């Protein structure tokens, strides 16, 4: 079974609003990563947070990690229509294997 | 050009045929991965490789074979394609800081 489970599966918001996506996982991790995928394209890395970190920022992105709850969240602030994409969390174990969740489809309406 | 390239980008084949998907990276990253992406399943790991001549199974390895004779190449072979292997296949390599770089995908249809 997949390691990461994302919630919600789909999210539709208006431009300017914030978007929050959640990810839960099952086993211990070395790090957790978030990726973005535009329709018909490969995945693009957004941000990596290590197991000993609790929060990380990159531009309009904010990622939190709670290892006690085995969960993470991705917040996109002041969303834009160009943020429309699928977003995936992925967990990496000590052996270097990266397992993905099923993703959240984000739609940002102008 | 630097990066990770997959070929072919599109392939139609018939049940029972052998198909090889190629993946080439120019960074000399040690780790490489093959994933398949299907509606309702997200990305599932097929095989990965920590270095040349070292490969390991992922979540869904059955029906697939990989090899890694050179660091830069990581081909994925379907020895006898089945309809259930119709999918989009993504190759990726991992840089030392942990993030993966993905190719643009190979869309395979098995008739």
PDB file of C-alpha atoms in Angstrom:
ATOM      1  CA  UNK A   1       0.000   0.000   0.000  1.00  0.00           C
ATOM      2  CA  UNK A   2       1.098   3.557  -0.565  1.00  0.00           C
ATOM      3  CA  UNK A   3       2.900   5.348   2.200  1.00  0.00           C
ATOM      4  CA  UNK A   4       1.392   8.794   1.796  1.00  0.00           C
ATOM      5  CA  UNK A   5      -2.289   9.624   1.702  1.00  0.00           C
ATOM      6  CA  UNK A   6      -3.388  13.081   0.708  1.00  0.00           C
ATOM      7  CA  UNK A   7      -6.416  15.037   1.677  1.00  0.00           C
ATOM      8  CA  UNK A   8      -8.425  16.439   0.034  1.00  0.00           C
ATOM      9  CA  UNK A   9      -8.313  14.582  -3.281  1.00  0.00           C
ATOM     10  CA  UNK A  10      -9.535  17.707  -5.034  1.00  0.00           C
ATOM     11  CA  UNK A  11      -9.644  21.371  -4.034  1.00  0.00           C
ATOM     12  CA  UNK A  12     -11.179  24.308  -5.873  1.00  0.00           C
ATOM     13  CA  UNK A  13     -10.528  27.866  -4.722  1.00  0.00           C
ATOM     14  CA  UNK A  14     -10.549  31.435  -6.023  1.00  0.00           C
ATOM     15  CA  UNK A  15      -7.411  33.358  -6.927  1.00  0.00           C
ATOM     16  CA  UNK A  16      -5.982  35.100  -3.896  1.00  0.00           C
ATOM     17  CA  UNK A  17      -7.202  32.497  -1.427  1.00  0.00           C
ATOM     18  CA  UNK A  18      -4.909  30.135   0.440  1.00  0.00           C
ATOM     19  CA  UNK A  19      -4.797  26.422  -0.368  1.00  0.00           C
ATOM     20  CA  UNK A  20      -3.980  23.788   2.226  1.00  0.00           C
ATOM     21  CA  UNK A  21      -3.239  20.168   1.421  1.00  0.00           C
ATOM     22  CA  UNK A  22      -2.577  17.470   3.984  1.00  0.00           C
ATOM     23  CA  UNK A  23      -0.541  14.294   3.846  1.00  0.00           C
ATOM     24  CA  UNK A  24      -0.453  11.376   6.261  1.00  0.00           C
ATOM     25  CA  UNK A  25       2.009   8.506   6.230  1.00  0.00           C
ATOM     26  CA  UNK A  26       2.499   5.243   8.037  1.00  0.00           C
ATOM     27  CA  UNK A  27       6.124   4.410   8.786  1.00  0.00           C
ATOM     28  CA  UNK A  28       9.238   6.254   9.897  1.00  0.00           C
ATOM     29  CA  UNK A  29      10.797   8.587   7.380  1.00  0.00           C
ATOM     30  CA  UNK A  30      14.078  10.268   6.573  1.00  0.00           C
ATOM     31  CA  UNK A  31      12.395  13.192   4.852  1.00  0.00           C
ATOM     32  CA  UNK A  32       9.104  14.217   3.262  1.00  0.00           C
ATOM     33  CA  UNK A  33       8.857  16.000  -0.068  1.00  0.00           C
ATOM     34  CA  UNK A  34       6.178  17.831  -2.019  1.00  0.00           C
ATOM     35  CA  UNK A  35       5.965  17.798  -5.795  1.00  0.00           C
ATOM     36  CA  UNK A  36       3.811  19.519  -8.357  1.00  0.00           C
ATOM     37  CA  UNK A  37       2.601  18.094 -11.661  1.00  0.00           C
ATOM     38  CA  UNK A  38       1.030  20.088 -14.450  1.00  0.00           C
ATOM     39  CA  UNK A  39      -1.272  18.149 -16.725  1.00  0.00           C
ATOM     40  CA  UNK A  40       0.653  15.880 -19.084  1.00  0.00           C
ATOM     41  CA  UNK A  41       4.051  16.762 -17.634  1.00  0.00           C
ATOM     42  CA  UNK A  42       6.596  15.260 -15.282  1.00  0.00           C
ATOM     43  CA  UNK A  43       6.726  16.050 -11.592  1.00  0.00           C
ATOM     44  CA  UNK A  44       8.638  19.048 -10.315  1.00  0.00           C
ATOM     45  CA  UNK A  45      10.150  19.170  -6.848  1.00  0.00           C
ATOM     46  CA  UNK A  46       8.803  21.935  -4.605  1.00  0.00           C
ATOM     47  CA  UNK A  47      10.189  21.486  -1.121  1.00  0.00           C
ATOM     48  CA  UNK A  48      11.882  18.913   1.117  1.00  0.00           C
ATOM     49  CA  UNK A  49      11.527  18.802   4.890  1.00  0.00           C
ATOM     50  CA  UNK A  50      13.718  16.523   6.976  1.00  0.00           C
ATOM     51  CA  UNK A  51      12.384  14.416   9.816  1.00  0.00           C
ATOM     52  CA  UNK A  52      14.038  16.674  12.416  1.00  0.00           C
ATOM     53  CA  UNK A  53      12.456  19.836  10.969  1.00  0.00           C
ATOM     54  CA  UNK A  54       9.001  21.122  11.848  1.00  0.00           C
ATOM     55  CA  UNK A  55       8.409  23.893   9.334  1.00  0.00           C
ATOM     56  CA  UNK A  56       9.908  25.117   6.111  1.00  0.00           C
ATOM     57  CA  UNK A  57       9.166  28.024   3.773  1.00  0.00           C
ATOM     58  CA  UNK A  58       9.868  28.621   0.120  1.00  0.00           C
ATOM     59  CA  UNK A  59       8.309  31.707  -1.427  1.00  0.00           C
ATOM     60  CA  UNK A  60       4.527  31.318  -1.133  1.00  0.00           C
ATOM     61  CA  UNK A  61       4.876  27.746   0.088  1.00  0.00           C
ATOM     62  CA  UNK A  62       4.861  26.681   3.714  1.00  0.00           C
ATOM     63  CA  UNK A  63       5.307  23.063   4.744  1.00  0.00           C
ATOM     64  CA  UNK A  64       4.867  21.656   8.226  1.00  0.00           C
ATOM     65  CA  UNK A  65       5.801  18.225   9.510  1.00  0.00           C
ATOM     66  CA  UNK A  66       4.500  16.521  12.640  1.00  0.00           C
ATOM     67  CA  UNK A  67       6.335  13.226  13.046  1.00  0.00           C
ATOM     68  CA  UNK A  68       4.344  12.308  16.165  1.00  0.00           C
ATOM     69  CA  UNK A  69       1.144  12.385  14.089  1.00  0.00           C
ATOM     70  CA  UNK A  70       2.886  11.186  10.931  1.00  0.00           C
ATOM     71  CA  UNK A  71       1.428  14.057   8.977  1.00  0.00           C
ATOM     72  CA  UNK A  72       2.454  17.032   6.875  1.00  0.00           C
ATOM     73  CA  UNK A  73       0.694  19.976   5.311  1.00  0.00           C
ATOM     74  CA  UNK A  74       1.433  22.180   2.323  1.00  0.00           C
ATOM     75  CA  UNK A  75       0.077  25.721   2.364  1.00  0.00           C
ATOM     76  CA  UNK A  76       0.088  27.842  -0.777  1.00  0.00           C
ATOM     77  CA  UNK A  77      -0.648  31.449   0.077  1.00  0.00           C
ATOM     78  CA  UNK A  78      -2.265  34.007  -2.220  1.00  0.00           C
ATOM     79  CA  UNK A  79      -2.921  31.392  -4.895  1.00  0.00           C
ATOM     80  CA  UNK A  80      -2.801  32.188  -8.597  1.00  0.00           C
ATOM     81  CA  UNK A  81      -4.460  30.546 -11.580  1.00  0.00           C
ATOM     82  CA  UNK A  82      -0.988  29.270 -12.561  1.00  0.00           C
ATOM     83  CA  UNK A  83      -0.918  27.211  -9.340  1.00  0.00           C
ATOM     84  CA  UNK A  84      -3.539  24.913 -10.858  1.00  0.00           C
ATOM     85  CA  UNK A  85      -1.901  21.482 -10.865  1.00  0.00           C
ATOM     86  CA  UNK A  86      -1.743  18.203  -8.965  1.00  0.00           C
ATOM     87  CA  UNK A  87       0.309  18.190  -5.782  1.00  0.00           C
ATOM     88  CA  UNK A  88       1.905  15.084  -4.336  1.00  0.00           C
ATOM     89  CA  UNK A  89       3.592  14.330  -1.074  1.00  0.00           C
ATOM     90  CA  UNK A  90       6.281  11.658  -0.974  1.00  0.00           C
ATOM     91  CA  UNK A  91       8.143  10.043   1.885  1.00  0.00           C
ATOM     92  CA  UNK A  92      11.701   8.841   1.773  1.00  0.00           C
ATOM     93  CA  UNK A  93      12.914   6.072   4.035  1.00  0.00           C
ATOM     94  CA  UNK A  94      16.451   5.469   5.274  1.00  0.00           C
ATOM     95  CA  UNK A  95      17.173   3.252   2.277  1.00  0.00           C
ATOM     96  CA  UNK A  96      16.518   6.040  -0.209  1.00  0.00           C
ATOM     97  CA  UNK A  97      13.201   4.754  -1.512  1.00  0.00           C
ATOM     98  CA  UNK A  98      10.653   7.511  -2.269  1.00  0.00           C
ATOM     99  CA  UNK A  99       6.970   6.578  -2.094  1.00  0.00           C
ATOM    100  CA  UNK A 100       4.231   8.908  -3.330  1.00  0.00           C
ATOM    101  CA  UNK A 101       0.689   9.554  -2.236  1.00  0.00           C
ATOM    102  CA  UNK A 102      -2.222   9.763  -4.647  1.00  0.00           C
ATOM    103  CA  UNK A 103      -2.132  13.528  -4.884  1.00  0.00           C
ATOM    104  CA  UNK A 104      -4.436  16.515  -4.540  1.00  0.00           C
ATOM    105  CA  UNK A 105      -5.847  18.195  -7.640  1.00  0.00           C
ATOM    106  CA  UNK A 106      -5.862  21.928  -7.083  1.00  0.00           C
ATOM    107  CA  UNK A 107      -7.942  24.209  -9.260  1.00  0.00           C
ATOM    108  CA  UNK A 108      -7.514  27.961  -8.836  1.00  0.00           C
ATOM    109  CA  UNK A 109     -10.199  29.977 -10.571  1.00  0.00           C
ATOM    110  CA  UNK A 110      -9.394  33.462 -11.825  1.00  0.00           C
TER     111      UNK A 110
ATOM    112  CA  UNK B   1      21.535  19.126 -22.775  1.00  0.00           C
ATOM    113  CA  UNK B   2      21.713  18.416 -19.064  1.00  0.00           C
ATOM    114  CA  UNK B   3      18.771  16.632 -17.559  1.00  0.00           C
ATOM    115  CA  UNK B   4      16.855  13.409 -17.654  1.00  0.00           C
ATOM    116  CA  UNK B   5      15.360  12.135 -20.869  1.00  0.00           C
ATOM    117  CA  UNK B   6      12.970   9.300 -21.554  1.00  0.00           C
ATOM    118  CA  UNK B   7      12.307   7.520 -24.805  1.00  0.00           C
ATOM    119  CA  UNK B   8      10.050   6.784 -26.466  1.00  0.00           C
ATOM    120  CA  UNK B   9       7.568   9.406 -25.286  1.00  0.00           C
ATOM    121  CA  UNK B  10       4.677   7.433 -26.793  1.00  0.00           C
ATOM    122  CA  UNK B  11       4.449   3.736 -27.568  1.00  0.00           C
ATOM    123  CA  UNK B  12       1.654   1.452 -28.689  1.00  0.00           C
ATOM    124  CA  UNK B  13       2.293  -2.269 -28.541  1.00  0.00           C
ATOM    125  CA  UNK B  14       0.409  -5.531 -28.436  1.00  0.00           C
ATOM    126  CA  UNK B  15      -0.128  -7.991 -25.630  1.00  0.00           C
ATOM    127  CA  UNK B  16       2.800 -10.384 -25.279  1.00  0.00           C
ATOM    128  CA  UNK B  17       5.399  -8.181 -26.938  1.00  0.00           C
ATOM    129  CA  UNK B  18       8.573  -7.052 -25.235  1.00  0.00           C
ATOM    130  CA  UNK B  19       8.931  -3.325 -24.699  1.00  0.00           C
ATOM    131  CA  UNK B  20      11.889  -1.365 -23.364  1.00  0.00           C
ATOM    132  CA  UNK B  21      11.586   2.157 -22.034  1.00  0.00           C
ATOM    133  CA  UNK B  22      14.836   4.088 -21.917  1.00  0.00           C
ATOM    134  CA  UNK B  23      15.979   6.601 -19.329  1.00  0.00           C
ATOM    135  CA  UNK B  24      19.151   8.667 -19.495  1.00  0.00           C
ATOM    136  CA  UNK B  25      20.476  11.254 -17.041  1.00  0.00           C
ATOM    137  CA  UNK B  26      23.436  13.573 -17.465  1.00  0.00           C
ATOM    138  CA  UNK B  27      24.097  14.440 -13.805  1.00  0.00           C
ATOM    139  CA  UNK B  28      25.767  11.177 -12.684  1.00  0.00           C
ATOM    140  CA  UNK B  29      23.237  10.845  -9.861  1.00  0.00           C
ATOM    141  CA  UNK B  30      23.624   7.563  -8.032  1.00  0.00           C
ATOM    142  CA  UNK B  31      19.942   6.848  -7.457  1.00  0.00           C
ATOM    143  CA  UNK B  32      17.428   6.331 -10.242  1.00  0.00           C
ATOM    144  CA  UNK B  33      13.777   5.339 -10.093  1.00  0.00           C
ATOM    145  CA  UNK B  34      10.950   4.069 -12.275  1.00  0.00           C
ATOM    146  CA  UNK B  35       7.341   4.907 -11.429  1.00  0.00           C
ATOM    147  CA  UNK B  36       4.053   4.254 -13.143  1.00  0.00           C
ATOM    148  CA  UNK B  37       1.149   6.657 -12.891  1.00  0.00           C
ATOM    149  CA  UNK B  38      -2.447   5.527 -13.225  1.00  0.00           C
ATOM    150  CA  UNK B  39      -5.707   7.283 -12.477  1.00  0.00           C
ATOM    151  CA  UNK B  40      -6.778   6.528  -8.938  1.00  0.00           C
ATOM    152  CA  UNK B  41      -3.366   5.185  -7.911  1.00  0.00           C
ATOM    153  CA  UNK B  42      -1.053   8.168  -8.071  1.00  0.00           C
ATOM    154  CA  UNK B  43       2.576   7.222  -8.662  1.00  0.00           C
ATOM    155  CA  UNK B  44       3.717   3.748  -7.741  1.00  0.00           C
ATOM    156  CA  UNK B  45       7.354   2.743  -7.522  1.00  0.00           C
ATOM    157  CA  UNK B  46       8.322  -0.128  -9.815  1.00  0.00           C
ATOM    158  CA  UNK B  47      12.080  -0.432  -9.320  1.00  0.00           C
ATOM    159  CA  UNK B  48      14.898   1.741  -8.122  1.00  0.00           C
ATOM    160  CA  UNK B  49      18.666   1.633  -8.268  1.00  0.00           C
ATOM    161  CA  UNK B  50      21.180   2.965  -5.758  1.00  0.00           C
ATOM    162  CA  UNK B  51      24.149   2.718  -8.131  1.00  0.00           C
ATOM    163  CA  UNK B  52      25.386   0.876 -11.205  1.00  0.00           C
ATOM    164  CA  UNK B  53      24.663  -2.856 -10.898  1.00  0.00           C
ATOM    165  CA  UNK B  54      22.489  -2.331  -7.801  1.00  0.00           C
ATOM    166  CA  UNK B  55      18.730  -2.530  -8.253  1.00  0.00           C
ATOM    167  CA  UNK B  56      15.833  -3.168  -5.890  1.00  0.00           C
ATOM    168  CA  UNK B  57      12.120  -3.793  -6.115  1.00  0.00           C
ATOM    169  CA  UNK B  58       9.556  -1.137  -5.389  1.00  0.00           C
ATOM    170  CA  UNK B  59       5.825  -1.457  -4.763  1.00  0.00           C
ATOM    171  CA  UNK B  60       4.779  -3.022  -8.083  1.00  0.00           C
ATOM    172  CA  UNK B  61       7.750  -4.855  -9.687  1.00  0.00           C
ATOM    173  CA  UNK B  62       5.946  -7.873 -11.178  1.00  0.00           C
ATOM    174  CA  UNK B  63       6.159  -8.052 -14.964  1.00  0.00           C
ATOM    175  CA  UNK B  64       9.092  -5.639 -15.169  1.00  0.00           C
ATOM    176  CA  UNK B  65      12.855  -6.035 -15.449  1.00  0.00           C
ATOM    177  CA  UNK B  66      15.512  -3.366 -14.989  1.00  0.00           C
ATOM    178  CA  UNK B  67      19.250  -3.146 -15.443  1.00  0.00           C
ATOM    179  CA  UNK B  68      21.853  -0.540 -14.557  1.00  0.00           C
ATOM    180  CA  UNK B  69      25.122  -1.349 -16.321  1.00  0.00           C
ATOM    181  CA  UNK B  70      26.022   2.356 -16.528  1.00  0.00           C
ATOM    182  CA  UNK B  71      25.272   5.093 -14.003  1.00  0.00           C
ATOM    183  CA  UNK B  72      23.576   7.290 -16.589  1.00  0.00           C
ATOM    184  CA  UNK B  73      21.143   4.731 -17.999  1.00  0.00           C
ATOM    185  CA  UNK B  74      18.301   2.858 -16.347  1.00  0.00           C
ATOM    186  CA  UNK B  75      16.148   0.982 -18.887  1.00  0.00           C
ATOM    187  CA  UNK B  76      12.842  -0.611 -17.916  1.00  0.00           C
ATOM    188  CA  UNK B  77      11.734  -3.723 -19.828  1.00  0.00           C
ATOM    189  CA  UNK B  78       8.301  -5.268 -19.990  1.00  0.00           C
ATOM    190  CA  UNK B  79       9.180  -8.801 -21.061  1.00  0.00           C
ATOM    191  CA  UNK B  80       5.645  -9.747 -22.122  1.00  0.00           C
ATOM    192  CA  UNK B  81       3.369  -6.727 -22.070  1.00  0.00           C
ATOM    193  CA  UNK B  82      -0.140  -7.012 -20.666  1.00  0.00           C
ATOM    194  CA  UNK B  83      -3.082  -4.601 -20.921  1.00  0.00           C
ATOM    195  CA  UNK B  84      -2.765  -3.832 -17.222  1.00  0.00           C
ATOM    196  CA  UNK B  85       0.633  -2.320 -17.978  1.00  0.00           C
ATOM    197  CA  UNK B  86      -0.959   0.447 -20.026  1.00  0.00           C
ATOM    198  CA  UNK B  87       0.183   3.491 -18.091  1.00  0.00           C
ATOM    199  CA  UNK B  88       2.400   6.551 -18.036  1.00  0.00           C
ATOM    200  CA  UNK B  89       5.906   5.669 -16.894  1.00  0.00           C
ATOM    201  CA  UNK B  90       8.192   8.183 -15.228  1.00  0.00           C
ATOM    202  CA  UNK B  91      11.900   7.892 -14.687  1.00  0.00           C
ATOM    203  CA  UNK B  92      13.658  10.005 -12.070  1.00  0.00           C
ATOM    204  CA  UNK B  93      17.100  10.523 -10.592  1.00  0.00           C
ATOM    205  CA  UNK B  94      17.942  11.734  -7.096  1.00  0.00           C
ATOM    206  CA  UNK B  95      20.475  14.383  -6.312  1.00  0.00           C
ATOM    207  CA  UNK B  96      22.538  14.299  -3.120  1.00  0.00           C
ATOM    208  CA  UNK B  97      20.223  16.699  -1.285  1.00  0.00           C
ATOM    209  CA  UNK B  98      17.367  14.222  -1.672  1.00  0.00           C
ATOM    210  CA  UNK B  99      15.047  15.688  -4.279  1.00  0.00           C
ATOM    211  CA  UNK B 100      14.125  13.830  -7.439  1.00  0.00           C
ATOM    212  CA  UNK B 101      14.259  15.142 -10.967  1.00  0.00           C
ATOM    213  CA  UNK B 102      11.712  13.581 -13.277  1.00  0.00           C
ATOM    214  CA  UNK B 103      11.620  12.942 -16.991  1.00  0.00           C
ATOM    215  CA  UNK B 104       8.607  13.960 -19.061  1.00  0.00           C
ATOM    216  CA  UNK B 105       7.157  10.464 -19.052  1.00  0.00           C
ATOM    217  CA  UNK B 106       6.575   7.638 -21.505  1.00  0.00           C
ATOM    218  CA  UNK B 107       2.963   6.929 -22.342  1.00  0.00           C
ATOM    219  CA  UNK B 108       2.524   3.210 -23.088  1.00  0.00           C
ATOM    220  CA  UNK B 109      -0.604   1.628 -24.513  1.00  0.00           C
ATOM    221  CA  UNK B 110      -0.874  -2.160 -24.661  1.00  0.00           C
ATOM    222  CA  UNK B 111      -3.595  -3.411 -26.999  1.00  0.00           C
TER     223      UNK B 111
END
